[in-house]
Amino acid sequence: DGGITQSPKYLFRKEGQNVTLSCEQNLNHDAMYWYRQDPGQGLRLIYYSQIVNDFQKGDIAEGYSVSREKKESFPLTVTSAQKNPTAFYLCASSKDRGRGTQYFGPGTRLTVL
Amino acid sequence: GIQVEQSPPDLILQEGANSTLRCNFSDSVNNLQWFHQNPWGQLINLFYIPSGTKQNGRLSATTVATERYSLLYISSSQTTDSGVYFCAVQPNTGNQFYFGTGTSLTVIP
């Protein structure tokens, strides 16, 4: 089946640790996105990538890093520099270098203990 | 960046009622989408509608790009329609999407 997968579904982290969230798509989409959602809030863009080996910062990139070595994969690392990382993280993809419809994965809930 | 405002923030309906959700945006856009977020957090794409009108079953949407707003209509609401509805826009300049803060809909039997 075509779609977007994110893993893990739930993630617990101790303060000071880096963690990497996985996002994979088999839709052959050019563009991929990472969003953060806090309780009762909308989605805010962390990073996006229109093509392989290229990515741009969104509104809240501080404390996060990404890579785009393969078209189907866009992992997000939450570093210890992120002051308040507990949130729901959503990955999305779209074709046409980001000018088409966005499709979302099921999300990862990160909790910092 | 572009401002996106959704109204109302919260809505409670009796099953079978109709409703209209609104999305206002502050600049010209070439991409507008409506999403439904279910209680498990999954975002489902409802409409890609940068302009015009579309219908899908009990749902329909209209975007008037020149006046910078979009409307989502839900008719004969069902309890499964409960959740949060988001509007997301992509301005003519740039590739970033901007989301509104959503409308939380509760449909009671």
PDB file of C-alpha atoms in Angstrom:
ATOM      1  CA  ASP A   1       0.000   0.000   0.000  1.00  0.00           C
ATOM      2  CA  GLY A   2       1.214   3.540  -0.736  1.00  0.00           C
ATOM      3  CA  GLY A   3       1.521   5.941   2.126  1.00  0.00           C
ATOM      4  CA  ILE A   4       3.600   7.643   4.783  1.00  0.00           C
ATOM      5  CA  THR A   5       4.911   5.810   7.811  1.00  0.00           C
ATOM      6  CA  GLN A   6       6.313   7.313  10.988  1.00  0.00           C
ATOM      7  CA  SER A   7       8.088   5.524  13.779  1.00  0.00           C
ATOM      8  CA  PRO A   8       7.979   5.125  16.637  1.00  0.00           C
ATOM      9  CA  LYS A   9       4.388   5.968  17.542  1.00  0.00           C
ATOM     10  CA  TYR A  10       5.365   6.924  21.105  1.00  0.00           C
ATOM     11  CA  LEU A  11       8.818   8.018  22.266  1.00  0.00           C
ATOM     12  CA  PHE A  12      10.108   8.864  25.705  1.00  0.00           C
ATOM     13  CA  ARG A  13      13.343  10.706  26.183  1.00  0.00           C
ATOM     14  CA  LYS A  14      15.410  11.920  29.088  1.00  0.00           C
ATOM     15  CA  GLU A  15      16.494  15.540  29.151  1.00  0.00           C
ATOM     16  CA  GLY A  16      19.806  16.064  27.399  1.00  0.00           C
ATOM     17  CA  GLN A  17      19.389  13.200  24.921  1.00  0.00           C
ATOM     18  CA  ASN A  18      19.081  13.518  21.162  1.00  0.00           C
ATOM     19  CA  VAL A  19      16.395  11.424  19.466  1.00  0.00           C
ATOM     20  CA  THR A  20      15.625  10.736  15.817  1.00  0.00           C
ATOM     21  CA  LEU A  21      12.116  10.371  14.437  1.00  0.00           C
ATOM     22  CA  SER A  22      11.647   8.372  11.270  1.00  0.00           C
ATOM     23  CA  CYS A  23       9.490   9.335   8.278  1.00  0.00           C
ATOM     24  CA  GLU A  24       9.273   7.208   5.124  1.00  0.00           C
ATOM     25  CA  GLN A  25       7.033   7.567   2.062  1.00  0.00           C
ATOM     26  CA  ASN A  26       6.529   5.314  -0.943  1.00  0.00           C
ATOM     27  CA  LEU A  27       4.365   7.778  -2.893  1.00  0.00           C
ATOM     28  CA  ASN A  28       7.299   8.995  -5.018  1.00  0.00           C
ATOM     29  CA  HIS A  29       6.653  12.520  -3.755  1.00  0.00           C
ATOM     30  CA  ASP A  30       9.284  15.209  -4.199  1.00  0.00           C
ATOM     31  CA  ALA A  31       8.581  17.288  -1.110  1.00  0.00           C
ATOM     32  CA  MET A  32       8.527  16.284   2.549  1.00  0.00           C
ATOM     33  CA  TYR A  33       7.693  18.260   5.686  1.00  0.00           C
ATOM     34  CA  TRP A  34       8.001  18.073   9.462  1.00  0.00           C
ATOM     35  CA  TYR A  35       5.443  19.788  11.702  1.00  0.00           C
ATOM     36  CA  ARG A  36       5.072  20.154  15.430  1.00  0.00           C
ATOM     37  CA  GLN A  37       1.660  20.263  17.135  1.00  0.00           C
ATOM     38  CA  ASP A  38       1.158  21.304  20.763  1.00  0.00           C
ATOM     39  CA  PRO A  39      -2.091  20.542  22.628  1.00  0.00           C
ATOM     40  CA  GLY A  40      -5.012  22.608  21.324  1.00  0.00           C
ATOM     41  CA  GLN A  41      -2.847  24.274  18.710  1.00  0.00           C
ATOM     42  CA  GLY A  42      -2.404  24.201  14.971  1.00  0.00           C
ATOM     43  CA  LEU A  43       0.608  22.805  13.137  1.00  0.00           C
ATOM     44  CA  ARG A  44       3.869  24.700  12.932  1.00  0.00           C
ATOM     45  CA  LEU A  45       6.505  23.943  10.311  1.00  0.00           C
ATOM     46  CA  ILE A  46       9.925  22.789  11.512  1.00  0.00           C
ATOM     47  CA  TYR A  47      11.731  21.901   8.248  1.00  0.00           C
ATOM     48  CA  TYR A  48      10.808  21.058   4.690  1.00  0.00           C
ATOM     49  CA  SER A  49      12.587  19.584   1.700  1.00  0.00           C
ATOM     50  CA  GLN A  50      11.568  20.005  -1.922  1.00  0.00           C
ATOM     51  CA  ILE A  51      14.191  17.664  -3.412  1.00  0.00           C
ATOM     52  CA  VAL A  52      16.867  15.228  -2.305  1.00  0.00           C
ATOM     53  CA  ASN A  53      19.908  16.780  -0.594  1.00  0.00           C
ATOM     54  CA  ASP A  54      18.123  20.093  -0.072  1.00  0.00           C
ATOM     55  CA  PHE A  55      16.032  21.396   2.836  1.00  0.00           C
ATOM     56  CA  GLN A  56      14.878  24.694   4.311  1.00  0.00           C
ATOM     57  CA  LYS A  57      14.088  25.879   7.820  1.00  0.00           C
ATOM     58  CA  GLY A  58      10.520  26.524   8.813  1.00  0.00           C
ATOM     59  CA  ASP A  59       9.284  28.854  11.541  1.00  0.00           C
ATOM     60  CA  ILE A  60      10.555  26.798  14.495  1.00  0.00           C
ATOM     61  CA  ALA A  61      13.754  25.053  13.314  1.00  0.00           C
ATOM     62  CA  GLU A  62      15.886  25.876  16.363  1.00  0.00           C
ATOM     63  CA  GLY A  63      16.904  22.727  18.245  1.00  0.00           C
ATOM     64  CA  TYR A  64      16.045  20.412  15.333  1.00  0.00           C
ATOM     65  CA  SER A  65      18.021  18.961  12.434  1.00  0.00           C
ATOM     66  CA  VAL A  66      17.089  16.957   9.314  1.00  0.00           C
ATOM     67  CA  SER A  67      18.654  15.163   6.375  1.00  0.00           C
ATOM     68  CA  ARG A  68      17.328  14.163   2.948  1.00  0.00           C
ATOM     69  CA  GLU A  69      19.719  11.628   1.478  1.00  0.00           C
ATOM     70  CA  LYS A  70      16.972   9.583  -0.202  1.00  0.00           C
ATOM     71  CA  LYS A  71      13.737  10.682  -1.840  1.00  0.00           C
ATOM     72  CA  GLU A  72      11.629   8.408   0.347  1.00  0.00           C
ATOM     73  CA  SER A  73      13.165   9.298   3.730  1.00  0.00           C
ATOM     74  CA  PHE A  74      13.240  12.493   5.819  1.00  0.00           C
ATOM     75  CA  PRO A  75      14.370  11.806   9.417  1.00  0.00           C
ATOM     76  CA  LEU A  76      14.076  14.486  12.105  1.00  0.00           C
ATOM     77  CA  THR A  77      16.518  14.743  15.008  1.00  0.00           C
ATOM     78  CA  VAL A  78      15.348  16.503  18.142  1.00  0.00           C
ATOM     79  CA  THR A  79      18.513  17.727  19.842  1.00  0.00           C
ATOM     80  CA  SER A  80      19.167  18.585  23.463  1.00  0.00           C
ATOM     81  CA  ALA A  81      19.151  22.246  22.395  1.00  0.00           C
ATOM     82  CA  GLN A  82      15.362  22.112  21.891  1.00  0.00           C
ATOM     83  CA  LYS A  83      14.022  23.705  25.069  1.00  0.00           C
ATOM     84  CA  ASN A  84      10.542  22.203  25.120  1.00  0.00           C
ATOM     85  CA  PRO A  85      10.464  19.138  22.874  1.00  0.00           C
ATOM     86  CA  THR A  86       7.383  17.390  24.306  1.00  0.00           C
ATOM     87  CA  ALA A  87       4.852  17.513  21.452  1.00  0.00           C
ATOM     88  CA  PHE A  88       3.141  15.600  18.648  1.00  0.00           C
ATOM     89  CA  TYR A  89       5.304  15.440  15.501  1.00  0.00           C
ATOM     90  CA  LEU A  90       3.750  15.000  12.071  1.00  0.00           C
ATOM     91  CA  CYS A  91       5.449  14.259   8.779  1.00  0.00           C
ATOM     92  CA  ALA A  92       3.870  15.046   5.415  1.00  0.00           C
ATOM     93  CA  SER A  93       4.713  14.753   1.744  1.00  0.00           C
ATOM     94  CA  SER A  94       3.502  16.220  -1.530  1.00  0.00           C
ATOM     95  CA  LYS A  95       4.420  15.893  -5.202  1.00  0.00           C
ATOM     96  CA  ASP A  96       5.307  18.651  -7.651  1.00  0.00           C
ATOM     97  CA  ARG A  97       8.091  19.990  -5.416  1.00  0.00           C
ATOM     98  CA  GLY A  98       5.597  20.997  -2.754  1.00  0.00           C
ATOM     99  CA  ARG A  99       2.920  22.593  -4.907  1.00  0.00           C
ATOM    100  CA  GLY A 100       0.449  19.754  -4.641  1.00  0.00           C
ATOM    101  CA  THR A 101      -1.779  18.166  -2.030  1.00  0.00           C
ATOM    102  CA  GLN A 102      -0.139  17.306   1.293  1.00  0.00           C
ATOM    103  CA  TYR A 103      -0.576  13.840   2.786  1.00  0.00           C
ATOM    104  CA  PHE A 104       0.231  13.130   6.422  1.00  0.00           C
ATOM    105  CA  GLY A 105       1.685  10.241   8.368  1.00  0.00           C
ATOM    106  CA  PRO A 106       0.137   9.031  11.661  1.00  0.00           C
ATOM    107  CA  GLY A 107       2.517  11.043  13.872  1.00  0.00           C
ATOM    108  CA  THR A 108       4.952  10.444  16.744  1.00  0.00           C
ATOM    109  CA  ARG A 109       4.200  11.558  20.306  1.00  0.00           C
ATOM    110  CA  LEU A 110       7.436  12.592  22.023  1.00  0.00           C
ATOM    111  CA  THR A 111       7.558  13.012  25.788  1.00  0.00           C
ATOM    112  CA  VAL A 112      10.592  14.312  27.628  1.00  0.00           C
ATOM    113  CA  LEU A 113      10.880  12.936  31.146  1.00  0.00           C
TER     114      LEU A 113
ATOM    115  CA  GLY B   1       4.291  34.965   7.092  1.00  0.00           C
ATOM    116  CA  ILE B   2       0.685  34.729   6.005  1.00  0.00           C
ATOM    117  CA  GLN B   3      -1.971  34.827   8.744  1.00  0.00           C
ATOM    118  CA  VAL B   4      -4.679  32.154   8.781  1.00  0.00           C
ATOM    119  CA  GLU B   5      -7.725  32.527  11.024  1.00  0.00           C
ATOM    120  CA  GLN B   6     -10.428  29.928  11.511  1.00  0.00           C
ATOM    121  CA  SER B   7     -13.853  30.358  13.038  1.00  0.00           C
ATOM    122  CA  PRO B   8     -15.565  29.325  15.160  1.00  0.00           C
ATOM    123  CA  PRO B   9     -12.887  27.840  17.434  1.00  0.00           C
ATOM    124  CA  ASP B  10     -15.366  25.380  18.950  1.00  0.00           C
ATOM    125  CA  LEU B  11     -18.686  24.014  17.716  1.00  0.00           C
ATOM    126  CA  ILE B  12     -21.137  21.580  19.264  1.00  0.00           C
ATOM    127  CA  LEU B  13     -23.878  20.133  17.061  1.00  0.00           C
ATOM    128  CA  GLN B  14     -26.745  17.733  17.402  1.00  0.00           C
ATOM    129  CA  GLU B  15     -26.478  14.793  15.033  1.00  0.00           C
ATOM    130  CA  GLY B  16     -28.183  15.643  11.760  1.00  0.00           C
ATOM    131  CA  ALA B  17     -27.501  19.390  11.927  1.00  0.00           C
ATOM    132  CA  ASN B  18     -25.603  21.389   9.299  1.00  0.00           C
ATOM    133  CA  SER B  19     -22.608  23.648   9.894  1.00  0.00           C
ATOM    134  CA  THR B  20     -20.267  26.088   8.169  1.00  0.00           C
ATOM    135  CA  LEU B  21     -16.614  26.521   9.078  1.00  0.00           C
ATOM    136  CA  ARG B  22     -14.663  29.534   7.881  1.00  0.00           C
ATOM    137  CA  CYS B  23     -11.009  30.147   7.017  1.00  0.00           C
ATOM    138  CA  ASN B  24      -9.691  33.677   6.385  1.00  0.00           C
ATOM    139  CA  PHE B  25      -6.178  34.323   5.093  1.00  0.00           C
ATOM    140  CA  SER B  26      -4.190  37.510   4.797  1.00  0.00           C
ATOM    141  CA  ASP B  27      -2.449  37.152   1.421  1.00  0.00           C
ATOM    142  CA  SER B  28      -2.845  35.620  -2.026  1.00  0.00           C
ATOM    143  CA  VAL B  29      -2.520  31.846  -2.105  1.00  0.00           C
ATOM    144  CA  ASN B  30      -2.076  29.192  -4.775  1.00  0.00           C
ATOM    145  CA  ASN B  31      -2.830  26.225  -2.548  1.00  0.00           C
ATOM    146  CA  LEU B  32      -5.516  25.759   0.087  1.00  0.00           C
ATOM    147  CA  GLN B  33      -6.425  22.512   1.790  1.00  0.00           C
ATOM    148  CA  TRP B  34      -8.952  21.431   4.410  1.00  0.00           C
ATOM    149  CA  PHE B  35      -8.051  18.614   6.799  1.00  0.00           C
ATOM    150  CA  HIS B  36      -9.890  16.631   9.456  1.00  0.00           C
ATOM    151  CA  GLN B  37      -7.832  15.508  12.458  1.00  0.00           C
ATOM    152  CA  ASN B  38      -9.389  12.488  14.150  1.00  0.00           C
ATOM    153  CA  PRO B  39      -9.137  11.773  17.898  1.00  0.00           C
ATOM    154  CA  TRP B  40      -5.996   9.675  17.299  1.00  0.00           C
ATOM    155  CA  GLY B  41      -4.210  12.598  15.686  1.00  0.00           C
ATOM    156  CA  GLN B  42      -4.311  11.455  12.066  1.00  0.00           C
ATOM    157  CA  LEU B  43      -4.809  14.264   9.560  1.00  0.00           C
ATOM    158  CA  ILE B  44      -7.082  13.323   6.667  1.00  0.00           C
ATOM    159  CA  ASN B  45      -7.068  15.426   3.529  1.00  0.00           C
ATOM    160  CA  LEU B  46     -10.642  16.583   2.766  1.00  0.00           C
ATOM    161  CA  PHE B  47     -10.226  19.053  -0.076  1.00  0.00           C
ATOM    162  CA  TYR B  48      -7.531  20.643  -2.198  1.00  0.00           C
ATOM    163  CA  ILE B  49      -9.346  23.845  -3.171  1.00  0.00           C
ATOM    164  CA  PRO B  50      -7.321  26.961  -4.061  1.00  0.00           C
ATOM    165  CA  SER B  51     -10.427  28.355  -5.777  1.00  0.00           C
ATOM    166  CA  GLY B  52     -13.983  27.381  -6.694  1.00  0.00           C
ATOM    167  CA  THR B  53     -16.317  24.822  -5.198  1.00  0.00           C
ATOM    168  CA  LYS B  54     -16.000  21.083  -4.633  1.00  0.00           C
ATOM    169  CA  GLN B  55     -18.283  18.480  -3.104  1.00  0.00           C
ATOM    170  CA  ASN B  56     -17.603  15.069  -1.627  1.00  0.00           C
ATOM    171  CA  GLY B  57     -20.646  13.385  -0.150  1.00  0.00           C
ATOM    172  CA  ARG B  58     -21.944  15.376   2.814  1.00  0.00           C
ATOM    173  CA  LEU B  59     -18.986  17.745   2.689  1.00  0.00           C
ATOM    174  CA  SER B  60     -18.437  20.646   0.354  1.00  0.00           C
ATOM    175  CA  ALA B  61     -16.003  23.542   0.216  1.00  0.00           C
ATOM    176  CA  THR B  62     -15.836  26.917  -1.469  1.00  0.00           C
ATOM    177  CA  THR B  63     -12.829  29.197  -1.802  1.00  0.00           C
ATOM    178  CA  VAL B  64     -13.154  32.809  -2.931  1.00  0.00           C
ATOM    179  CA  ALA B  65      -9.509  33.592  -3.560  1.00  0.00           C
ATOM    180  CA  THR B  66     -10.083  37.251  -4.465  1.00  0.00           C
ATOM    181  CA  GLU B  67     -11.722  37.844  -1.068  1.00  0.00           C
ATOM    182  CA  ARG B  68      -9.269  35.609   0.807  1.00  0.00           C
ATOM    183  CA  TYR B  69     -11.573  33.151   2.493  1.00  0.00           C
ATOM    184  CA  SER B  70     -12.726  29.573   2.271  1.00  0.00           C
ATOM    185  CA  LEU B  71     -15.783  27.819   3.705  1.00  0.00           C
ATOM    186  CA  LEU B  72     -16.269  24.171   4.626  1.00  0.00           C
ATOM    187  CA  TYR B  73     -19.871  22.937   4.778  1.00  0.00           C
ATOM    188  CA  ILE B  74     -20.878  19.839   6.692  1.00  0.00           C
ATOM    189  CA  SER B  75     -24.431  18.645   6.141  1.00  0.00           C
ATOM    190  CA  SER B  76     -26.392  16.065   8.139  1.00  0.00           C
ATOM    191  CA  SER B  77     -23.559  15.775  10.661  1.00  0.00           C
ATOM    192  CA  GLN B  78     -22.678  12.420  12.206  1.00  0.00           C
ATOM    193  CA  THR B  79     -20.792  11.575  15.402  1.00  0.00           C
ATOM    194  CA  THR B  80     -17.881  10.389  13.251  1.00  0.00           C
ATOM    195  CA  ASP B  81     -17.485  13.974  11.990  1.00  0.00           C
ATOM    196  CA  SER B  82     -16.190  14.971  15.438  1.00  0.00           C
ATOM    197  CA  GLY B  83     -12.597  16.150  15.579  1.00  0.00           C
ATOM    198  CA  VAL B  84     -10.611  19.207  14.612  1.00  0.00           C
ATOM    199  CA  TYR B  85     -10.839  20.786  11.164  1.00  0.00           C
ATOM    200  CA  PHE B  86      -7.801  22.651   9.875  1.00  0.00           C
ATOM    201  CA  CYS B  87      -7.321  24.966   6.964  1.00  0.00           C
ATOM    202  CA  ALA B  88      -3.800  25.200   5.461  1.00  0.00           C
ATOM    203  CA  VAL B  89      -2.617  27.672   2.825  1.00  0.00           C
ATOM    204  CA  GLN B  90       0.463  28.086   0.673  1.00  0.00           C
ATOM    205  CA  PRO B  91       1.169  31.668  -0.471  1.00  0.00           C
ATOM    206  CA  ASN B  92       1.927  32.525  -4.082  1.00  0.00           C
ATOM    207  CA  THR B  93       5.507  33.291  -3.045  1.00  0.00           C
ATOM    208  CA  GLY B  94       7.298  30.470  -1.263  1.00  0.00           C
ATOM    209  CA  ASN B  95       6.616  26.796  -0.634  1.00  0.00           C
ATOM    210  CA  GLN B  96       5.797  26.807   3.073  1.00  0.00           C
ATOM    211  CA  PHE B  97       2.327  25.848   4.288  1.00  0.00           C
ATOM    212  CA  TYR B  98       0.614  27.818   7.051  1.00  0.00           C
ATOM    213  CA  PHE B  99      -2.076  26.268   9.250  1.00  0.00           C
ATOM    214  CA  GLY B 100      -4.927  27.887  11.104  1.00  0.00           C
ATOM    215  CA  THR B 101      -5.586  27.014  14.752  1.00  0.00           C
ATOM    216  CA  GLY B 102      -8.527  24.840  13.802  1.00  0.00           C
ATOM    217  CA  THR B 103     -12.215  24.403  14.602  1.00  0.00           C
ATOM    218  CA  SER B 104     -12.998  21.728  17.168  1.00  0.00           C
ATOM    219  CA  LEU B 105     -16.280  20.027  16.257  1.00  0.00           C
ATOM    220  CA  THR B 106     -18.261  17.802  18.602  1.00  0.00           C
ATOM    221  CA  VAL B 107     -21.355  16.031  17.253  1.00  0.00           C
ATOM    222  CA  ILE B 108     -23.609  14.626  19.940  1.00  0.00           C
ATOM    223  CA  PRO B 109     -26.166  11.855  19.335  1.00  0.00           C
TER     224      PRO B 109
END
